[in-house]
Amino acid sequence: DAGITQSPRHKVTETGTPVTLRCHQTENHRYMYWYRQDPGHGLRLIHYSYGVKDTDKGEVSDGYSVSRSKTEDFLLTLESATSSQTSVYFCAISESTSYNEQFFGPGTRLTVL
Amino acid sequence: GDSVTQMEGPVTLSEEAFLTINCTYTATGYPSLFWYVQYPGEGLQLLLKATKADDKGSNKGFEATYRKETTSFHLEKGSVQVSDSAVYFCALVAGGGADGLTFGKGTHLIIQP
């Protein structure tokens, strides 16, 4: 299994509070991704990174920001959490863009009350 | 834009039955195609992939063939087991670059003894 961890694994927070989720990899892969999983929607891309300090928006980026200060860590921040951001968040990594085979972390379940 | 369509289920089968989960796609260029599996409470695991037309991906008794003429990538298994119960996602990435995966909504498979 690819070395990907996510923290925290579960979090309950209140509307309007800031939340940061962390993805850590030990594979030294260049590309990292944040997805959210919601019933009836499958997984949707939030943001991705193609190198240290290089990030771009995905399909559902509103209300989220990301940072990548070193290869192994990719942070997802909800500046002011809303109930619509209650979801399961998955981080993924990829070594190459040739076929973009991605490996996923275990997920973080976030509940915004 | 790119899209993936798959049957959502739940699909309920008896042990040792033949499995087919349909997946069709719309994409620009020549996408790579993937099947991922998600067991309860876990992240996504790559099950198999195909990167060009007529390629057949296979793993753990599962197979899928990249059919460009019908834009399909149907998942099949000859004899399912109770342990195959999970949610299966069809996904694609089109072209090169660091783009994220485009997922179908997932198919919940239930195998009864």
Coordinates of C-alpha atoms in Angstrom, one line a residue:
Chain A
D1 CA 0.0 0.0 0.0
A2 CA 1.1 3.5 -0.8
G3 CA 2.3 5.4 2.3
I4 CA -0.5 8.0 2.7
T5 CA -1.9 9.1 6.0
Q6 CA -4.6 11.6 6.7
S7 CA -5.3 13.5 9.9
P8 CA -7.5 13.8 11.7
R9 CA -9.6 10.7 10.7
H10 CA -12.7 12.1 12.2
K11 CA -13.7 15.7 13.1
V12 CA -16.8 17.4 14.3
T13 CA -16.9 21.2 14.2
E14 CA -19.3 24.1 14.2
T15 CA -20.4 26.3 11.4
G16 CA -18.0 29.3 11.0
T17 CA -14.9 27.7 12.5
P18 CA -11.7 27.2 10.5
V19 CA -10.6 23.6 9.8
T20 CA -7.4 22.2 8.4
L21 CA -7.0 18.7 7.2
R22 CA -3.6 17.2 6.6
C23 CA -2.3 14.7 4.0
H24 CA 1.1 13.2 4.5
Q25 CA 2.9 10.9 2.1
T26 CA 6.1 8.9 2.3
E27 CA 6.3 8.0 -1.4
N28 CA 7.9 11.2 -2.6
H29 CA 5.3 11.5 -5.3
R30 CA 5.1 14.8 -7.1
Y31 CA 1.3 15.1 -7.5
M32 CA -1.2 15.3 -4.7
Y33 CA -5.0 15.8 -4.8
W34 CA -7.9 16.5 -2.5
Y35 CA -11.4 15.0 -3.2
R36 CA -14.6 15.0 -1.4
Q37 CA -17.1 12.1 -1.4
D38 CA -20.8 12.6 -1.1
P39 CA -23.7 10.3 -1.6
G40 CA -25.0 10.4 -5.2
H41 CA -21.9 12.3 -6.4
G42 CA -19.0 9.9 -6.3
L43 CA -15.8 11.7 -5.7
R44 CA -15.2 15.3 -6.9
L45 CA -11.8 17.1 -7.1
I46 CA -11.3 20.1 -4.8
H47 CA -7.7 21.1 -5.4
Y48 CA -4.5 19.6 -6.6
S49 CA -0.8 20.2 -6.5
Y50 CA 1.8 19.5 -9.1
G51 CA 4.8 20.5 -6.9
V52 CA 5.9 22.4 -3.9
K53 CA 4.0 25.7 -3.8
D54 CA 2.3 24.8 -7.1
T55 CA -1.5 24.3 -6.8
D56 CA -4.6 24.6 -8.8
K57 CA -8.4 24.5 -8.4
G58 CA -10.6 21.5 -9.2
E59 CA -14.3 21.2 -9.8
V60 CA -15.6 22.1 -6.4
S61 CA -12.9 24.5 -5.0
D62 CA -15.2 27.3 -3.6
G63 CA -14.8 27.6 0.2
Y64 CA -11.5 25.7 0.3
S65 CA -7.8 26.6 0.1
V66 CA -4.7 24.5 0.0
S67 CA -1.0 24.7 0.7
R68 CA 2.0 22.6 0.0
S69 CA 5.2 23.8 1.6
K70 CA 7.1 20.5 1.2
T71 CA 6.7 17.5 -1.0
E72 CA 5.3 15.2 1.7
D73 CA 2.5 17.4 3.0
F74 CA -0.7 18.8 1.4
L75 CA -3.0 20.8 3.6
L76 CA -6.7 21.5 2.9
T77 CA -8.2 24.4 4.8
L78 CA -11.9 25.4 5.2
E79 CA -11.6 29.0 6.3
S80 CA -15.1 29.1 7.7
A81 CA -16.8 25.7 7.7
T82 CA -20.4 25.4 6.5
S83 CA -22.8 22.5 6.8
S84 CA -22.5 21.9 3.1
Q85 CA -18.9 20.9 3.7
T86 CA -19.9 17.9 5.8
S87 CA -18.3 15.1 3.8
V88 CA -15.6 12.5 3.6
Y89 CA -12.4 13.9 2.3
F90 CA -9.8 11.9 0.5
C91 CA -6.2 12.7 -0.4
A92 CA -4.6 11.0 -3.3
I93 CA -1.1 10.9 -4.8
S94 CA 0.4 10.2 -8.2
E95 CA 3.9 9.8 -9.4
S96 CA 3.5 10.5 -13.1
T97 CA 1.1 12.2 -15.4
S98 CA 1.6 9.7 -18.1
Y99 CA -1.4 7.6 -16.9
N100 CA -2.2 9.4 -13.7
E101 CA -2.7 6.3 -11.6
Q102 CA -3.7 7.7 -8.2
F103 CA -3.4 6.1 -4.8
F104 CA -5.8 7.2 -2.0
G105 CA -5.5 7.8 1.7
P106 CA -7.9 6.4 4.3
G107 CA -10.1 9.5 4.3
T108 CA -11.3 12.1 6.9
R109 CA -14.9 12.2 7.9
L110 CA -15.8 15.8 8.7
T111 CA -19.1 16.9 10.2
V112 CA -20.0 20.5 10.4
L113 CA -22.9 21.2 12.8
Chain B
G1 CA -16.6 18.2 -20.0
D2 CA -15.5 14.7 -19.2
S3 CA -18.0 12.4 -17.5
V4 CA -18.5 8.8 -16.4
T5 CA -21.8 7.0 -16.2
Q6 CA -22.3 3.8 -14.3
M7 CA -25.2 1.9 -12.8
E8 CA -25.7 3.0 -9.1
G9 CA -27.4 0.0 -7.7
P10 CA -27.4 -1.5 -5.2
V11 CA -26.7 -4.6 -7.3
T12 CA -27.5 -7.8 -5.4
L13 CA -26.1 -11.1 -6.5
S14 CA -25.8 -14.6 -5.1
E15 CA -22.3 -16.1 -4.5
E16 CA -20.7 -17.6 -7.6
A17 CA -22.9 -15.5 -9.9
F18 CA -21.5 -13.7 -13.0
L19 CA -21.0 -10.0 -12.5
T20 CA -21.2 -7.1 -14.9
I21 CA -21.1 -3.5 -13.9
N22 CA -21.5 -1.1 -16.9
C23 CA -19.4 2.0 -17.3
T24 CA -19.6 4.4 -20.2
Y25 CA -17.7 7.6 -20.6
T26 CA -17.4 10.9 -22.4
A27 CA -14.0 12.5 -22.8
T28 CA -11.9 14.6 -25.1
G29 CA -8.7 13.0 -26.4
Y30 CA -7.7 9.5 -25.3
P31 CA -8.4 8.9 -21.6
S32 CA -6.9 6.4 -19.3
L33 CA -9.6 4.3 -17.6
F34 CA -9.7 2.9 -14.1
W35 CA -11.8 0.8 -11.7
Y36 CA -11.5 1.5 -8.0
V37 CA -13.0 -0.4 -5.2
Q38 CA -14.1 0.9 -1.7
Y39 CA -14.7 -1.5 1.1
P40 CA -16.8 -0.2 4.1
G41 CA -15.0 2.4 6.1
E42 CA -12.0 2.4 3.9
G43 CA -10.4 4.5 1.2
L44 CA -10.3 3.7 -2.5
Q45 CA -8.1 0.9 -3.9
L46 CA -7.1 0.7 -7.5
L47 CA -8.6 -2.5 -8.9
L48 CA -7.5 -2.3 -12.5
K49 CA -6.7 0.1 -15.3
A50 CA -6.4 0.4 -19.1
T51 CA -4.5 3.1 -20.9
K52 CA -5.4 2.7 -24.6
A53 CA -8.1 1.2 -26.8
D54 CA -8.5 -2.6 -26.7
D55 CA -6.4 -2.9 -23.5
K56 CA -7.7 -5.3 -21.0
G57 CA -7.1 -4.6 -17.3
S58 CA -7.3 -7.5 -14.9
N59 CA -6.8 -8.2 -11.2
K60 CA -8.2 -10.6 -8.6
G61 CA -10.5 -12.2 -11.1
F62 CA -12.0 -8.9 -12.3
E63 CA -11.6 -7.8 -15.9
A64 CA -12.5 -4.8 -18.0
T65 CA -11.7 -4.0 -21.7
Y66 CA -11.2 -0.5 -23.0
R67 CA -13.7 -0.2 -25.9
K68 CA -13.2 3.1 -27.8
E69 CA -15.9 2.4 -30.3
T70 CA -18.6 2.1 -27.7
T71 CA -16.8 4.4 -25.1
S72 CA -17.2 1.7 -22.5
F73 CA -15.2 0.0 -19.8
H74 CA -17.5 -2.6 -18.2
L75 CA -16.3 -4.5 -15.2
E76 CA -16.8 -8.3 -15.2
K77 CA -16.1 -11.2 -12.9
G78 CA -16.9 -14.8 -13.6
S79 CA -17.8 -15.9 -10.0
V80 CA -18.3 -13.4 -7.2
Q81 CA -17.7 -14.0 -3.6
V82 CA -19.2 -12.5 -0.4
S83 CA -15.9 -10.7 0.1
D84 CA -16.4 -8.8 -3.2
S85 CA -19.2 -6.8 -1.5
A86 CA -18.1 -3.2 -1.8
V87 CA -18.7 0.0 -3.8
Y88 CA -17.0 0.1 -7.3
F89 CA -16.1 3.3 -9.0
C90 CA -15.3 3.8 -12.7
A91 CA -13.0 6.7 -13.4
L92 CA -11.0 8.4 -16.1
V93 CA -8.3 10.9 -16.7
A94 CA -8.1 12.5 -20.1
G95 CA -4.9 13.5 -21.7
G96 CA -1.7 14.3 -19.9
G97 CA -1.1 16.8 -17.2
A98 CA -1.8 16.7 -13.5
D99 CA -5.6 16.6 -13.9
G100 CA -7.6 14.8 -11.3
L101 CA -9.7 11.8 -12.0
T102 CA -13.4 12.1 -13.1
F103 CA -15.5 9.5 -11.3
G104 CA -18.8 7.8 -11.8
K105 CA -21.2 7.9 -8.9
G106 CA -20.3 4.4 -7.8
T107 CA -22.1 1.0 -7.8
H108 CA -22.9 -0.7 -4.5
L109 CA -22.5 -4.4 -4.9
I110 CA -23.9 -6.8 -2.4
I111 CA -23.1 -10.5 -2.6
Q112 CA -25.4 -12.9 -0.7
P113 CA -24.2 -16.3 0.5

